[in-house]
Tab-separated table of C-alpha atoms in Angstrom:
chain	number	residue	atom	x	y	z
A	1	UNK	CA	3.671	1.611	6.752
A	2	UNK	CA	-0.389	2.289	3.504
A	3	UNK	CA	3.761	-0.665	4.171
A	4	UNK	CA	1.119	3.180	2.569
A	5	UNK	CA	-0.151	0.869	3.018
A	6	UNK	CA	3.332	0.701	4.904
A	7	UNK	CA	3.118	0.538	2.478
A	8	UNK	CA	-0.922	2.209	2.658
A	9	UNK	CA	3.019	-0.130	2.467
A	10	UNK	CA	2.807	-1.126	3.724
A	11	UNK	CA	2.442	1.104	8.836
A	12	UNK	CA	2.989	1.142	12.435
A	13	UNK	CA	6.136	0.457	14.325
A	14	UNK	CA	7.834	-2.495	13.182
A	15	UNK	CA	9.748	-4.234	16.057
A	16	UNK	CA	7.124	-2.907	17.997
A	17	UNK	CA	6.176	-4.545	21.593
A	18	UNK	CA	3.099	-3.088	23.229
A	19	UNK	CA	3.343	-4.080	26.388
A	20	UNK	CA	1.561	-2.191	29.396
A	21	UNK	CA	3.079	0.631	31.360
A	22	UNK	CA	4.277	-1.659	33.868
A	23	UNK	CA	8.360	-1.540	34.956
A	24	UNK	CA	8.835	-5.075	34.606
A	25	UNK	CA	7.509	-4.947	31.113
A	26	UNK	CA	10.041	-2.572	30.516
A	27	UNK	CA	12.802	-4.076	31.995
A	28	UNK	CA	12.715	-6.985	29.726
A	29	UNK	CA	11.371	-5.787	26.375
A	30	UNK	CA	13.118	-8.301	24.614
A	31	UNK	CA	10.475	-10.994	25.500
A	32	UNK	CA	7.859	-9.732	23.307
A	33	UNK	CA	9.950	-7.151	20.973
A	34	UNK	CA	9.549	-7.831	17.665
A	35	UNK	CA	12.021	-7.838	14.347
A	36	UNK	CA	14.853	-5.580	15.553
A	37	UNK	CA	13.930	-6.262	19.107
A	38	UNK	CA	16.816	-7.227	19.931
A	39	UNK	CA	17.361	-9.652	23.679
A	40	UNK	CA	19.356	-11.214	26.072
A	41	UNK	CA	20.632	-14.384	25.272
A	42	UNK	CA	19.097	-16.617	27.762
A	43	UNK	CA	15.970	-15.322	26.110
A	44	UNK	CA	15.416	-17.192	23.222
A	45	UNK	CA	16.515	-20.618	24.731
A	46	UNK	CA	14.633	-22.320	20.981
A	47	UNK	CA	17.330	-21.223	18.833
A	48	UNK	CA	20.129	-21.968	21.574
A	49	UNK	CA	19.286	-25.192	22.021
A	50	UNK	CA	19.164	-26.337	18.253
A	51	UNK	CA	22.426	-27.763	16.831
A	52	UNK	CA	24.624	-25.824	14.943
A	53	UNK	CA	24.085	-27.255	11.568
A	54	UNK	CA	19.756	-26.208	11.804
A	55	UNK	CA	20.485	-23.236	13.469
A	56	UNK	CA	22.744	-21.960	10.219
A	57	UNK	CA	20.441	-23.569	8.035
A	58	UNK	CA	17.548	-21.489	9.497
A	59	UNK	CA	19.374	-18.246	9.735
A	60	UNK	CA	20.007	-19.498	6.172
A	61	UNK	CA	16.285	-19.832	5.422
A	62	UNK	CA	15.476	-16.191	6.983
A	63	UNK	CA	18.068	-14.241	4.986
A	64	UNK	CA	16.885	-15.855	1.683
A	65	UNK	CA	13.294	-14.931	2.196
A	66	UNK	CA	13.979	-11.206	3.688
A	67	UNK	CA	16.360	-10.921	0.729
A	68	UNK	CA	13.679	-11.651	-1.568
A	69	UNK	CA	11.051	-9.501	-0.026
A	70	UNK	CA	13.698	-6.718	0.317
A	71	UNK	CA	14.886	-7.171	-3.749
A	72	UNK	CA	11.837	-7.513	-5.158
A	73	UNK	CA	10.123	-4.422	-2.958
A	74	UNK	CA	13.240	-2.402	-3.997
A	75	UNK	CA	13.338	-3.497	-7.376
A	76	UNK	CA	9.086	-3.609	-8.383
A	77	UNK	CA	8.606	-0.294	-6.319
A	78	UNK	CA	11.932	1.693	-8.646
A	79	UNK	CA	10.292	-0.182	-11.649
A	80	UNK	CA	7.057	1.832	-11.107
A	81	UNK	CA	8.606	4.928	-10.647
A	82	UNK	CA	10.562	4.835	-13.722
A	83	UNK	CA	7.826	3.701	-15.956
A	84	UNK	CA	5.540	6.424	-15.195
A	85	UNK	CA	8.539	9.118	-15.898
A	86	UNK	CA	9.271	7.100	-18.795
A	87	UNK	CA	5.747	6.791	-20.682
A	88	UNK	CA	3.406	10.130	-21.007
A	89	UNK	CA	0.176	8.197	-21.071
A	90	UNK	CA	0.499	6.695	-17.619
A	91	UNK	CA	1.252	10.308	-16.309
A	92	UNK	CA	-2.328	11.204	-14.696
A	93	UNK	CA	-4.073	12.206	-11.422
A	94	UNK	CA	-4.099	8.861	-10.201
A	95	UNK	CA	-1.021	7.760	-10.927
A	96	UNK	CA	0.471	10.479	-8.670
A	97	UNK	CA	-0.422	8.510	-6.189
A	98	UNK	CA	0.851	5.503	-7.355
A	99	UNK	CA	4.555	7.295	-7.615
A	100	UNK	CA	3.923	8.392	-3.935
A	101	UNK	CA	3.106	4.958	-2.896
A	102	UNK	CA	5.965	3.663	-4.463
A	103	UNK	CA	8.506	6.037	-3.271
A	104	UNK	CA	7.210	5.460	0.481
A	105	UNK	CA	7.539	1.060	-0.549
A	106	UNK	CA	10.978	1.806	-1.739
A	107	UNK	CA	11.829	4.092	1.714
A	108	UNK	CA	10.190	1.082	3.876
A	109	UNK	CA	12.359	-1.684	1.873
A	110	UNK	CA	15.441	0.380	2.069
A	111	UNK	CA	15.460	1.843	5.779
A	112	UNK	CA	13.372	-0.391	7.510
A	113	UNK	CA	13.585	-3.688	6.665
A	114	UNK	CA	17.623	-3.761	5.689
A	115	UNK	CA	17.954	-2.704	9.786
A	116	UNK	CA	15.265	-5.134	10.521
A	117	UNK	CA	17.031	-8.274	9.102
A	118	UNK	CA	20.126	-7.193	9.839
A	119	UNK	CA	18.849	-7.891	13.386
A	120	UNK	CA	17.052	-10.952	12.805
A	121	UNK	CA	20.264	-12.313	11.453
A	122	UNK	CA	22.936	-11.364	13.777
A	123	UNK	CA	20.469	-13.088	16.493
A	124	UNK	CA	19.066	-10.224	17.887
A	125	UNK	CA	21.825	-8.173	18.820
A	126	UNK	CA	21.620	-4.307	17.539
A	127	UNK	CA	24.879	-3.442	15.960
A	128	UNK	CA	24.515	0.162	15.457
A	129	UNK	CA	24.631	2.213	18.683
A	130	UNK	CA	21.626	4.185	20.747
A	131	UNK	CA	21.030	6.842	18.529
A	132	UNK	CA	20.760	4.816	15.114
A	133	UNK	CA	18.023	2.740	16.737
A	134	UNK	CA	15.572	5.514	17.412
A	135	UNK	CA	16.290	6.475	13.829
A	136	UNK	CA	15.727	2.933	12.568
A	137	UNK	CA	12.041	2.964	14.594
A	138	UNK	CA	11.534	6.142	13.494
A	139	UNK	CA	12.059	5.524	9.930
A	140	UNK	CA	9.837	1.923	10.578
A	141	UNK	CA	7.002	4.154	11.518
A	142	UNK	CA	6.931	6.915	9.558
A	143	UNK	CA	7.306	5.345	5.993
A	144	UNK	CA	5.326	2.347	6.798
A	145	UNK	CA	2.776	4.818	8.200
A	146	UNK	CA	2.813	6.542	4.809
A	147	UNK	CA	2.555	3.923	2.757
A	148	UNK	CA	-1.220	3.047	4.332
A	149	UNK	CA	-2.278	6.831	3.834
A	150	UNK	CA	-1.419	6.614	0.743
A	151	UNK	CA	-3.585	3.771	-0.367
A	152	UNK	CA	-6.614	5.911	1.737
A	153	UNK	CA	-5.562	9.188	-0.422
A	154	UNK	CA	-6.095	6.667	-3.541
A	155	UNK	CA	-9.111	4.913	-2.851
A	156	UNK	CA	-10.703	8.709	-1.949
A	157	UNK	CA	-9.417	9.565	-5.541
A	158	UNK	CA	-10.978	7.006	-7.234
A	159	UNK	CA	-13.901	7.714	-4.974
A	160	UNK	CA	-14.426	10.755	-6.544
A	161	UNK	CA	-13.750	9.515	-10.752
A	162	UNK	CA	-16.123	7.060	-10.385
A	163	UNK	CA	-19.240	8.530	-7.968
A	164	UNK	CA	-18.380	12.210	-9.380
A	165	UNK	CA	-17.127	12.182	-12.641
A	166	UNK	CA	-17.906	14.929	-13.859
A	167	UNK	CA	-17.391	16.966	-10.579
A	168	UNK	CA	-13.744	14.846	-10.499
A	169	UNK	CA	-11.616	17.532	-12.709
A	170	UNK	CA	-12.897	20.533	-10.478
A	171	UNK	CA	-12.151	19.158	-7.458
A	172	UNK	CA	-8.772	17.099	-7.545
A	173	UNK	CA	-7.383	19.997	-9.021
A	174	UNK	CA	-3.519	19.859	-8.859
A	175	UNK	CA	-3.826	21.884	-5.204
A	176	UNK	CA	-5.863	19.138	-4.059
A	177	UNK	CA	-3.942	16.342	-5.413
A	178	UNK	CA	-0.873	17.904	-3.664
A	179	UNK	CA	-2.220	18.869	-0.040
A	180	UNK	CA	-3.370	15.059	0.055
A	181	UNK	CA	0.239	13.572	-0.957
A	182	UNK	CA	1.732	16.443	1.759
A	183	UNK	CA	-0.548	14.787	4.482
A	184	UNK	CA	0.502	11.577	3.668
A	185	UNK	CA	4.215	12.677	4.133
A	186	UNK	CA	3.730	15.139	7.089
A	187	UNK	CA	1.031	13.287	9.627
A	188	UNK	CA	3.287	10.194	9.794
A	189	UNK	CA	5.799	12.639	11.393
A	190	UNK	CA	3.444	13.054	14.241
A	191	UNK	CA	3.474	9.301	16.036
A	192	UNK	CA	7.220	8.258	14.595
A	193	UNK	CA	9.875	11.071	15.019
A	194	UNK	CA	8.858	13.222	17.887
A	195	UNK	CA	7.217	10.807	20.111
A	196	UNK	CA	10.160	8.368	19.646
A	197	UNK	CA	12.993	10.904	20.015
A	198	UNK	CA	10.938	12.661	22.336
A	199	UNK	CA	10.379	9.149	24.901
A	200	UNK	CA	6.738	9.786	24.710
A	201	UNK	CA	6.233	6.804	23.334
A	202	UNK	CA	6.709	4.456	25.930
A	203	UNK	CA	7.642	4.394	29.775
A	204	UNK	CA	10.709	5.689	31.829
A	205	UNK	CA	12.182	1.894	33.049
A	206	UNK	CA	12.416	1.282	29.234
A	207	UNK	CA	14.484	4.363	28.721
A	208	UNK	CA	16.574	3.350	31.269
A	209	UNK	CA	16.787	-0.169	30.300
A	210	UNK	CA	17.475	1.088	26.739
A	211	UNK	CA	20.574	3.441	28.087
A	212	UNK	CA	22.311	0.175	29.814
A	213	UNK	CA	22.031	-2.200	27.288
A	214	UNK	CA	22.945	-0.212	23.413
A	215	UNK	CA	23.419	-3.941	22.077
A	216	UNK	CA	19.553	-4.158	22.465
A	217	UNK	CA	17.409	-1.903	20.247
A	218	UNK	CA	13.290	-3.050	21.196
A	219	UNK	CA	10.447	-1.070	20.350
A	220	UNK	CA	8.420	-0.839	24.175
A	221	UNK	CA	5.397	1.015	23.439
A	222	UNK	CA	2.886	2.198	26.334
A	223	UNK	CA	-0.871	1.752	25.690
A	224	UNK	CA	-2.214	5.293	25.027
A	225	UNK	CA	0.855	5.490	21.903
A	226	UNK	CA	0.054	1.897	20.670
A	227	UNK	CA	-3.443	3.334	20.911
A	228	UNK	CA	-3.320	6.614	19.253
A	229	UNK	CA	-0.769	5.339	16.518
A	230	UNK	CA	-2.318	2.224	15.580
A	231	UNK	CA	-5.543	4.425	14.591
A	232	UNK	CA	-3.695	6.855	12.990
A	233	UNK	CA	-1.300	4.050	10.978
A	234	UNK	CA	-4.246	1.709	10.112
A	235	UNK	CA	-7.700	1.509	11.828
A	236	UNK	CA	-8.621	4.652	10.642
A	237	UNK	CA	-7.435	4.496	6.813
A	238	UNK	CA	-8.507	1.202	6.353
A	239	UNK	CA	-12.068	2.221	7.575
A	240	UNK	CA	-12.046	5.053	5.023
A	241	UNK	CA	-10.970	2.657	2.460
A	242	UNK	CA	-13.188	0.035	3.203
A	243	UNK	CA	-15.983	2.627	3.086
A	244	UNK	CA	-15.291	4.453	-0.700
A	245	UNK	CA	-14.847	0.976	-1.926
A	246	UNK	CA	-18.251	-0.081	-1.153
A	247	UNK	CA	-19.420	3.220	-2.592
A	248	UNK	CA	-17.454	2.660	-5.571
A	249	UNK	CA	-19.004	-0.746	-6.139
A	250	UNK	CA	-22.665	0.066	-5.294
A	251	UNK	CA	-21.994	2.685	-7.972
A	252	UNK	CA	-19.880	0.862	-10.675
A	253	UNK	CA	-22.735	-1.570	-10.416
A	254	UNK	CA	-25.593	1.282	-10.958
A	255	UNK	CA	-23.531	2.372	-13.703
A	256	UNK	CA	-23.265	-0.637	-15.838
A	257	UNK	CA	-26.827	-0.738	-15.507
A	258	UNK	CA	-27.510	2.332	-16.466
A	259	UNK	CA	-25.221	2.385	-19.795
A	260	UNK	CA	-26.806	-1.295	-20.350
A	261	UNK	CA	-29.698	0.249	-20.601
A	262	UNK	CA	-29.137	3.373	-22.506
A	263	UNK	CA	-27.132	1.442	-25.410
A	264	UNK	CA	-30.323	-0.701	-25.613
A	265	UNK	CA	-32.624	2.181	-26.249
A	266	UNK	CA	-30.559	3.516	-28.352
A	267	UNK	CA	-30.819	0.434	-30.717
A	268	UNK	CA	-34.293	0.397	-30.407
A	269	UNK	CA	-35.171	3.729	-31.607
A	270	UNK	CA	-32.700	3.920	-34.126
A	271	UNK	CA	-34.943	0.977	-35.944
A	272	UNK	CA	-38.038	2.881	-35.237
A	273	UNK	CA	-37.215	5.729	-36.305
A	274	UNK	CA	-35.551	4.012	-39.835
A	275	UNK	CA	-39.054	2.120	-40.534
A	276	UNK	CA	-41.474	5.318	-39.495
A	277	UNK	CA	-39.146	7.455	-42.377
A	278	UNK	CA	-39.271	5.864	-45.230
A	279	UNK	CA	-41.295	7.988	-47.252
A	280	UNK	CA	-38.429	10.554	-46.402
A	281	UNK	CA	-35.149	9.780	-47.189
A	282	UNK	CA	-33.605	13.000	-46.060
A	283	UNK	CA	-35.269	12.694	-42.891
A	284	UNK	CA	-34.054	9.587	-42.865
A	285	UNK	CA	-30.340	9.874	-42.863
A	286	UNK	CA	-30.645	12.700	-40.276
A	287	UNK	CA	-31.819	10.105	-38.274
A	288	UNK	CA	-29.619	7.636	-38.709
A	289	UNK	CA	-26.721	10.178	-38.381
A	290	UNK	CA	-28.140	11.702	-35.055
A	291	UNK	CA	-28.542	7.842	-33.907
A	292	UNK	CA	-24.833	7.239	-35.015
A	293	UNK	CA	-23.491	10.037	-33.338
A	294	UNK	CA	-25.000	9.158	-29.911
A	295	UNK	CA	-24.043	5.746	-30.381
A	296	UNK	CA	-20.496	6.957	-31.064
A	297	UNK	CA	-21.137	9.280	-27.710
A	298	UNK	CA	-22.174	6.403	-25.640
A	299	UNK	CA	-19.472	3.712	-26.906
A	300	UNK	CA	-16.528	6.698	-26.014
A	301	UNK	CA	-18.488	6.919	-22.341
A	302	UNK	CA	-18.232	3.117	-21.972
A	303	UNK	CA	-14.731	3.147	-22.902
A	304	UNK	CA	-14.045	5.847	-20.499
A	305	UNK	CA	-16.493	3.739	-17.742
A	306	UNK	CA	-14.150	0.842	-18.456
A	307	UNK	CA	-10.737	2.318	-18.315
A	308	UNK	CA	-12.159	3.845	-14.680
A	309	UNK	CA	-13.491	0.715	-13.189
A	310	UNK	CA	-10.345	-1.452	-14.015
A	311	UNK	CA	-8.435	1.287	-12.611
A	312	UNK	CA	-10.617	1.252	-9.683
A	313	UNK	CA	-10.657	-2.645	-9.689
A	314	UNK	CA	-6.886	-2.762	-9.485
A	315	UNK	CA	-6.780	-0.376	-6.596
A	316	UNK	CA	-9.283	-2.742	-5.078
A	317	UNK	CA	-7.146	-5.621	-4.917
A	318	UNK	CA	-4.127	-3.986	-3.960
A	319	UNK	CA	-6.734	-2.419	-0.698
A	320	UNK	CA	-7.844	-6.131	-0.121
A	321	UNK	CA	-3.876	-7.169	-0.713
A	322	UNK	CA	-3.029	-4.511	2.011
A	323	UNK	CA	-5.578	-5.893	4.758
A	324	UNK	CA	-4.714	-8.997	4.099
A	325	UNK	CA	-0.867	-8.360	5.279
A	326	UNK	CA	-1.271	-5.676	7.859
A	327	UNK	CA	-4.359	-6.622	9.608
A	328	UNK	CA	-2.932	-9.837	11.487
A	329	UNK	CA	-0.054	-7.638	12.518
A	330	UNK	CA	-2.325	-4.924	13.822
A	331	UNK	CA	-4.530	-7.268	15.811
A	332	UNK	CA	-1.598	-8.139	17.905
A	333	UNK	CA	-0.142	-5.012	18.200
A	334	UNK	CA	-3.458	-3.765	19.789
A	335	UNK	CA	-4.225	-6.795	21.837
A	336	UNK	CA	-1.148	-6.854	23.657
A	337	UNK	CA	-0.907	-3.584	24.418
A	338	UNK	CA	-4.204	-3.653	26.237
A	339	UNK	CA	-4.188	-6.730	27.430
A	340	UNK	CA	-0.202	-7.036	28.311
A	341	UNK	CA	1.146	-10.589	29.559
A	342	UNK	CA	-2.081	-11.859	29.369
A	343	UNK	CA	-1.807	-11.902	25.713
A	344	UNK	CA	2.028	-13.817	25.225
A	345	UNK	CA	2.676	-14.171	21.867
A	346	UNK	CA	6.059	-16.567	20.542
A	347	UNK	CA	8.897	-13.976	19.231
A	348	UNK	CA	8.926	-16.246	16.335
A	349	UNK	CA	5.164	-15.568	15.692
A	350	UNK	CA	5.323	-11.700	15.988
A	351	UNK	CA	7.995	-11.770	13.408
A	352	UNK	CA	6.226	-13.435	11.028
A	353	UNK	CA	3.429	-10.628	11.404
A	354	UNK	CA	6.137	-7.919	10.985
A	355	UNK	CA	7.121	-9.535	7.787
A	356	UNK	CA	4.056	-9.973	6.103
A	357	UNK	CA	3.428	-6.657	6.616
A	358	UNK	CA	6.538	-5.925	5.229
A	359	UNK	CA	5.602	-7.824	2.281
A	360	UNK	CA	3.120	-5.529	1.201
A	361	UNK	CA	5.235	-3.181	-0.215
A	362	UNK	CA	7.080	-5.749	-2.482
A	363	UNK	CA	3.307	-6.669	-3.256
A	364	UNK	CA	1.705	-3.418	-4.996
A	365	UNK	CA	3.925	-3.693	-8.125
A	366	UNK	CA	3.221	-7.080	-8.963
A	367	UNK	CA	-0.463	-6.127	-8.625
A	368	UNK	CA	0.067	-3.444	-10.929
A	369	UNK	CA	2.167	-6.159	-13.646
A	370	UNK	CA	-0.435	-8.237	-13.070
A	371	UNK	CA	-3.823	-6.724	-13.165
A	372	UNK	CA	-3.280	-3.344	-15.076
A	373	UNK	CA	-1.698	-3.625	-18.620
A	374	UNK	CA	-0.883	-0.444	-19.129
A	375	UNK	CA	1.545	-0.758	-16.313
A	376	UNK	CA	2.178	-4.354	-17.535
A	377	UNK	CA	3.575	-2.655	-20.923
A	378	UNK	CA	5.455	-0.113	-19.718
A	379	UNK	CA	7.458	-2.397	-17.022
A	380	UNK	CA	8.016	-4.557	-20.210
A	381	UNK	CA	9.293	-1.233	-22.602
A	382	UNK	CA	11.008	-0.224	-19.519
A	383	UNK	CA	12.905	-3.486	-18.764
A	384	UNK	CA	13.942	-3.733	-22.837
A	385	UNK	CA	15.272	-0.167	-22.311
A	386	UNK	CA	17.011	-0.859	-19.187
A	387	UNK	CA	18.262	-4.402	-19.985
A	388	UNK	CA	19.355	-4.312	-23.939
A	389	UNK	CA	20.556	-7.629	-23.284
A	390	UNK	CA	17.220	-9.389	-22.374
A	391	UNK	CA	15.678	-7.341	-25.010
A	392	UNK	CA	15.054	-10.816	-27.412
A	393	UNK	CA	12.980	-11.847	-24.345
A	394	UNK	CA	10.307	-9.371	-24.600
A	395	UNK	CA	7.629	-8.862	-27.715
A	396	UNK	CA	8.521	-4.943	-29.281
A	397	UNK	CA	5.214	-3.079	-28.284
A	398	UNK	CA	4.005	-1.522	-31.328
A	399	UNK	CA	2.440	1.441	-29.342
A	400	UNK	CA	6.102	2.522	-27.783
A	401	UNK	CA	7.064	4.934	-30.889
């Protein structure tokens, strides 16, 4: 989707136009369709009417920055994937998310928005027959759909490692781990293939329309399915995320407290109990060794508090990253489908929306580089490994044995 996330992506129908239920609507979806919406000529009278030279030099324009979104989600997204089967110590519970997540980025890059600019490119005009475009939304959907559960199945993971820690091993036992990635791969199912192939999604004229014009592939969605799937593909998720992050910062907080204070009282008694003992040395070093051993205890809890919270933090910014990009799109997907004509919005406008959603799934792995070295390391060992030629431009980790 999510485009996980869309990721979480990465979510809902790309190309999508949510128009009402009305037969004119669906007799000319290309007015509102977006990305692969494909239209009538006379339709889009702004690009017509530019001279040749700017209208190559925007086409121009579009295919360099889809190509770079498209590369670098394909690319980052592969990256991940092979680092964690490459290096054993990124190989946990969370991280099996994180492989998820990037397998459903990769699926969005490479069967969603390939189709998608192949559209925008060619003007508008859908190249590959009836049946491939019903694939193609399906496809949109689904993985862009399950890239935004995935992001809710990891912020409920880290949910449960920071607020239940010790409670955390019992319950996302491997079961557990794998009924949540199965959801995340089955419910997307549920509002992309059957609906579309099924024509549930939107209204009769638009079948029709869709069956007399194969050059045109739009996306005319009726307002109980823009309904229904937009809560399912993001309002939903992002509430559940939205709510386990403020739980895991109220308790990260509480937390740091706590240990602040424990590590302090620690330090205090340990003095106490050195100047009350002096007239018995043996006493003494029992002392001191039971005070060393709980400081030892409560420096390997902070270490482990640490490694959790920047774990968590990480998976915080790629949440905020993933509202950031699909929420605009999902504002206007909802709108106009309740609000129809009322609520006109430019083509050119609606495909930036697509896109920046899109963007999100080129976006998680250059979180990851960024904010989490581990990950940081093992795309460098992995990129020495995979390019021996560029292998002078990276520092030899010592840890990689």
């Amino acid at each position: 989707m999510l485009n996980v996330m869309a990721a979480m992506t990465t979510s809902l129908p790309s190309r999508v136009d949510p128009s009402p239920t009305s037969s004119s609507n669906a007799s000319t979806p290309s007015s509102t369709a977006a990305n692969n919406v494909t239209s009538v000529p006379v339709e889009n009278p702004t690009v017509e009417n530019l001279p040749e030279n700017v209208n190559v030099f925007v086409v121009v324009i579009k295919g360099i920055v889809m190509g770079s979104i498209i590369t670098t989600a394909v690319l980052g997204n592969a990256l991940v994937i092979a680092s964690v089967r490459r290096h054993r110590r990124l190989r946990v519970v969370t991280n099996c998310y994180v492989v998820s997540l990037a397998a459903a980025d990769l699926l969005v890059a490479m069967c969603a928005m390939t189709f998608n600019a192949s559209a925008e490119l060619s003007g508008g005009k859908w190249l590959f027959g009836r049946f491939m475009c019903d694939v193609w939304n399906s496809l949109d959907v689904y993985f862009s759909t399950a890239s935004i559960l995935h992001l809710c199945c990891i912020s409920v993971d880290r949910y449960y490692a920071i607020v239940s820690p010790l409670e955390y091993t019992v319950i996302m036992r491997q079961g557990t781990v794998g009924c949540m990635l199965g959801s995340a791969w089955i419910l997307p199912a549920l509002i992309s293939f059957i609906p579309i192939f099924m024509g549930w999604y939107t209204t009769q004229e638009h079948l029709d329309y869709m069956v007399k014009n194969p050059e045109v592939c739009s996306f005319v969605v009726n307002r109980p399915y823009a309904v229904i799937s937009s809560c399912i593909s993001f309002w939903i998720p992002g509430l559940v995320m939205i709510v386990m992050y403020c739980k895991i910062y109220k308790e990260a907080v509480r937390q740091r407290k706590a240990l602040s204070r424990t590590s302090s009282n620690i330090v205090l008694n340990s003095v106490h109990h050195h100047r009350s003992s002096t007239r018995q040395h043996h006493h003494q070093q029992m002392l001191l060794q039971a005070a060393a051993e709980t400081g030892t205890s409560i420096r390997q809890q902070t270490k482990s508090w640490r490694a959790e919270h920047k774990a968590a933090r990480t998976l915080g910014i790629i949440m905020g990253a993933f509202l950031l990009c699909w929420l605009p799109f999902f504002l206007w997907y909802l709108t106009t489908s309740l609000c129809g004509e009322a609520c006109y919005c430019p083509d050119t406008v609606v495909s930036v929306l697509f896109w920046i959603g899109y963007f999100n799934s080129a976006l998680n792995p250059l979180i990851y580089a960024y904010f989490n070295r581990d990950f940081r390391e093992a795309f460098k060992d992995t990129l020495k490994s995979a390019l021996p030629c560029c292998a002078s431009c990276w520092k030899t980790p010592s840890q990689f044995v």
